[in-house]
Amino acid sequence: MKKYTAHLLIPLLVVFSYCNAQSPKKEKVKMNKEVRTLVNLGKDAIIQQALTALDKNASLTNFSTTSVQTNGKEVYVVFSNPILYLPLNSIFEYTMGVHLMTGAQFSNTIANPEDFKPTTAIPIYQETATATEHIAFVVEAIPNLNVSDLKDFEGSLIIREKEDYYAVRLVSEMQESWYKIKKDTGTMYDEGHAHLEPQPFSEEDPETFKEIAFNTKNE
């Protein structure tokens, strides 16, 4: 079984018409017989099949979002965590995916610091109670962002712990922002922003992967 590991999220997920800055569209897709048979099993069964294929230790508690996508010929399941808190000297697998027709897999790792080298097996990310507290502290320090906004958050928020501050990267559909936030006061500094160009794919492309709408009749 093929398995791929990558350190950058966006280049891989663009292939599936999916990135951490926006959710894939739910649309009807004309499916071949093999895909239709798989889809008829239902979303829960497909997700469980994907988890089993990926890692015997993986569970839905490791991921905050799950996407089941098809272009009518293939089905991908992508598990991800758009909000991450990374303690000093840590590394995690935080996005994993599987192609259910071929069994090909991919996983993305993220580290703090970025060049941190693990000496043991890389664990799958899971948000702890301590991480939740740190995330809430950082979000409180960011203008126009509240903890309640994280429930349906579309984008990515990466928080890397440093000795006396948090290094924060926030990506939305149209903007990337970065900050440093002091641990003791919650004061923001070294703030920067960059405009993001739209994704270079067409929603009209028949090969574009789209989220499967399980609650409607698939055609």
PDB file of C-alpha atoms in Angstrom, residues 68-165:
ATOM      1  CA  VAL A  68     -15.562  12.821   1.929  1.00  0.00           C
ATOM      2  CA  GLN A  69     -15.072  13.879  -1.674  1.00  0.00           C
ATOM      3  CA  THR A  70     -15.492  12.523  -5.167  1.00  0.00           C
ATOM      4  CA  ASN A  71     -15.027  13.550  -8.767  1.00  0.00           C
ATOM      5  CA  GLY A  72     -17.328  10.728  -9.842  1.00  0.00           C
ATOM      6  CA  LYS A  73     -14.471   8.311 -10.491  1.00  0.00           C
ATOM      7  CA  GLU A  74     -12.583   8.307  -7.198  1.00  0.00           C
ATOM      8  CA  VAL A  75     -13.340   8.865  -3.528  1.00  0.00           C
ATOM      9  CA  TYR A  76     -10.999  10.571  -1.091  1.00  0.00           C
ATOM     10  CA  VAL A  77     -11.515  10.912   2.648  1.00  0.00           C
ATOM     11  CA  VAL A  78      -9.560  13.710   4.327  1.00  0.00           C
ATOM     12  CA  PHE A  79      -9.233  14.115   8.099  1.00  0.00           C
ATOM     13  CA  SER A  80      -7.815  17.409   9.333  1.00  0.00           C
ATOM     14  CA  ASN A  81      -7.284  19.841  12.188  1.00  0.00           C
ATOM     15  CA  PRO A  82      -7.507  23.492  11.106  1.00  0.00           C
ATOM     16  CA  ILE A  83      -6.765  24.724  14.644  1.00  0.00           C
ATOM     17  CA  LEU A  84      -3.482  23.595  16.176  1.00  0.00           C
ATOM     18  CA  TYR A  85      -1.557  24.355  19.345  1.00  0.00           C
ATOM     19  CA  LEU A  86       2.038  23.115  19.220  1.00  0.00           C
ATOM     20  CA  PRO A  87       4.073  22.999  22.452  1.00  0.00           C
ATOM     21  CA  LEU A  88       7.808  23.613  22.244  1.00  0.00           C
ATOM     22  CA  ASN A  89       9.755  20.732  20.696  1.00  0.00           C
ATOM     23  CA  SER A  90       6.783  18.822  19.362  1.00  0.00           C
ATOM     24  CA  ILE A  91       5.695  17.282  16.087  1.00  0.00           C
ATOM     25  CA  PHE A  92       2.380  15.769  14.992  1.00  0.00           C
ATOM     26  CA  GLU A  93       0.525  14.286  12.064  1.00  0.00           C
ATOM     27  CA  TYR A  94      -2.402  16.671  11.750  1.00  0.00           C
ATOM     28  CA  THR A  95      -3.965  15.919   8.365  1.00  0.00           C
ATOM     29  CA  MET A  96      -4.412  12.469   6.870  1.00  0.00           C
ATOM     30  CA  GLY A  97      -6.172  11.192   3.790  1.00  0.00           C
ATOM     31  CA  VAL A  98      -6.850   8.010   1.881  1.00  0.00           C
ATOM     32  CA  HIS A  99      -7.914   7.158  -1.662  1.00  0.00           C
ATOM     33  CA  LEU A 100     -10.456   4.384  -1.116  1.00  0.00           C
ATOM     34  CA  MET A 101     -10.114   2.924  -4.617  1.00  0.00           C
ATOM     35  CA  THR A 102      -6.346   2.416  -4.608  1.00  0.00           C
ATOM     36  CA  GLY A 103      -5.499   2.594  -0.908  1.00  0.00           C
ATOM     37  CA  ALA A 104      -2.971   5.355  -1.554  1.00  0.00           C
ATOM     38  CA  GLN A 105      -2.521   7.541   1.512  1.00  0.00           C
ATOM     39  CA  PHE A 106      -0.989  10.825   2.527  1.00  0.00           C
ATOM     40  CA  SER A 107      -0.256  12.509   5.823  1.00  0.00           C
ATOM     41  CA  ASN A 108       0.963  15.981   6.748  1.00  0.00           C
ATOM     42  CA  THR A 109       3.199  16.699   9.687  1.00  0.00           C
ATOM     43  CA  ILE A 110       3.735  19.958  11.526  1.00  0.00           C
ATOM     44  CA  ALA A 111       6.441  20.782  14.068  1.00  0.00           C
ATOM     45  CA  ASN A 112       7.546  23.396  16.585  1.00  0.00           C
ATOM     46  CA  PRO A 113      10.147  24.591  15.811  1.00  0.00           C
ATOM     47  CA  GLU A 114       9.593  23.963  12.114  1.00  0.00           C
ATOM     48  CA  ASP A 115      12.886  22.051  11.798  1.00  0.00           C
ATOM     49  CA  PHE A 116      12.277  19.902  14.877  1.00  0.00           C
ATOM     50  CA  LYS A 117      13.416  16.304  14.299  1.00  0.00           C
ATOM     51  CA  PRO A 118      11.587  13.537  16.154  1.00  0.00           C
ATOM     52  CA  THR A 119      13.417  10.639  17.772  1.00  0.00           C
ATOM     53  CA  THR A 120      10.301   8.481  18.121  1.00  0.00           C
ATOM     54  CA  ALA A 121       7.211   7.734  16.039  1.00  0.00           C
ATOM     55  CA  ILE A 122       5.211  10.855  15.171  1.00  0.00           C
ATOM     56  CA  PRO A 123       1.878  10.889  17.044  1.00  0.00           C
ATOM     57  CA  ILE A 124      -1.448  11.934  15.570  1.00  0.00           C
ATOM     58  CA  TYR A 125      -2.514  15.349  16.852  1.00  0.00           C
ATOM     59  CA  GLN A 126      -5.182  15.459  19.522  1.00  0.00           C
ATOM     60  CA  GLU A 127      -6.220  18.637  21.301  1.00  0.00           C
ATOM     61  CA  THR A 128      -5.696  18.387  25.063  1.00  0.00           C
ATOM     62  CA  ALA A 129      -7.339  20.423  27.817  1.00  0.00           C
ATOM     63  CA  THR A 130      -4.092  22.392  28.174  1.00  0.00           C
ATOM     64  CA  ALA A 131      -4.010  23.105  24.451  1.00  0.00           C
ATOM     65  CA  THR A 132      -7.623  24.328  24.586  1.00  0.00           C
ATOM     66  CA  GLU A 133      -6.663  26.816  27.312  1.00  0.00           C
ATOM     67  CA  HIS A 134      -3.728  28.160  25.307  1.00  0.00           C
ATOM     68  CA  ILE A 135      -5.875  28.458  22.168  1.00  0.00           C
ATOM     69  CA  ALA A 136      -8.537  30.416  24.078  1.00  0.00           C
ATOM     70  CA  PHE A 137      -5.875  32.780  25.470  1.00  0.00           C
ATOM     71  CA  VAL A 138      -4.449  33.471  22.009  1.00  0.00           C
ATOM     72  CA  VAL A 139      -7.847  33.908  20.353  1.00  0.00           C
ATOM     73  CA  GLU A 140      -8.837  36.396  23.052  1.00  0.00           C
ATOM     74  CA  ALA A 141      -5.800  38.493  22.097  1.00  0.00           C
ATOM     75  CA  ILE A 142      -6.675  38.602  18.370  1.00  0.00           C
ATOM     76  CA  PRO A 143      -9.040  41.439  17.409  1.00  0.00           C
ATOM     77  CA  ASN A 144     -12.345  40.453  15.771  1.00  0.00           C
ATOM     78  CA  LEU A 145     -11.909  36.789  16.679  1.00  0.00           C
ATOM     79  CA  ASN A 146     -13.755  35.020  19.499  1.00  0.00           C
ATOM     80  CA  VAL A 147     -13.634  31.488  20.833  1.00  0.00           C
ATOM     81  CA  SER A 148     -17.246  31.046  19.677  1.00  0.00           C
ATOM     82  CA  ASP A 149     -16.052  31.678  16.099  1.00  0.00           C
ATOM     83  CA  LEU A 150     -13.973  28.492  16.203  1.00  0.00           C
ATOM     84  CA  LYS A 151     -17.005  26.197  16.153  1.00  0.00           C
ATOM     85  CA  ASP A 152     -17.568  26.656  12.417  1.00  0.00           C
ATOM     86  CA  PHE A 153     -14.079  27.934  11.644  1.00  0.00           C
ATOM     87  CA  GLU A 154     -13.066  27.841   7.982  1.00  0.00           C
ATOM     88  CA  GLY A 155      -9.378  28.501   7.614  1.00  0.00           C
ATOM     89  CA  SER A 156      -6.366  27.557   9.675  1.00  0.00           C
ATOM     90  CA  LEU A 157      -4.994  28.767  12.992  1.00  0.00           C
ATOM     91  CA  ILE A 158      -1.546  27.528  13.989  1.00  0.00           C
ATOM     92  CA  ILE A 159      -0.129  28.482  17.383  1.00  0.00           C
ATOM     93  CA  ARG A 160       3.497  27.651  18.165  1.00  0.00           C
ATOM     94  CA  GLU A 161       4.596  28.032  21.757  1.00  0.00           C
ATOM     95  CA  LYS A 162       7.875  29.878  22.353  1.00  0.00           C
ATOM     96  CA  GLU A 163       9.728  30.686  25.575  1.00  0.00           C
ATOM     97  CA  ASP A 164       7.871  33.923  26.318  1.00  0.00           C
ATOM     98  CA  TYR A 165       5.408  34.346  23.447  1.00  0.00           C
TER      99      TYR A 165
END
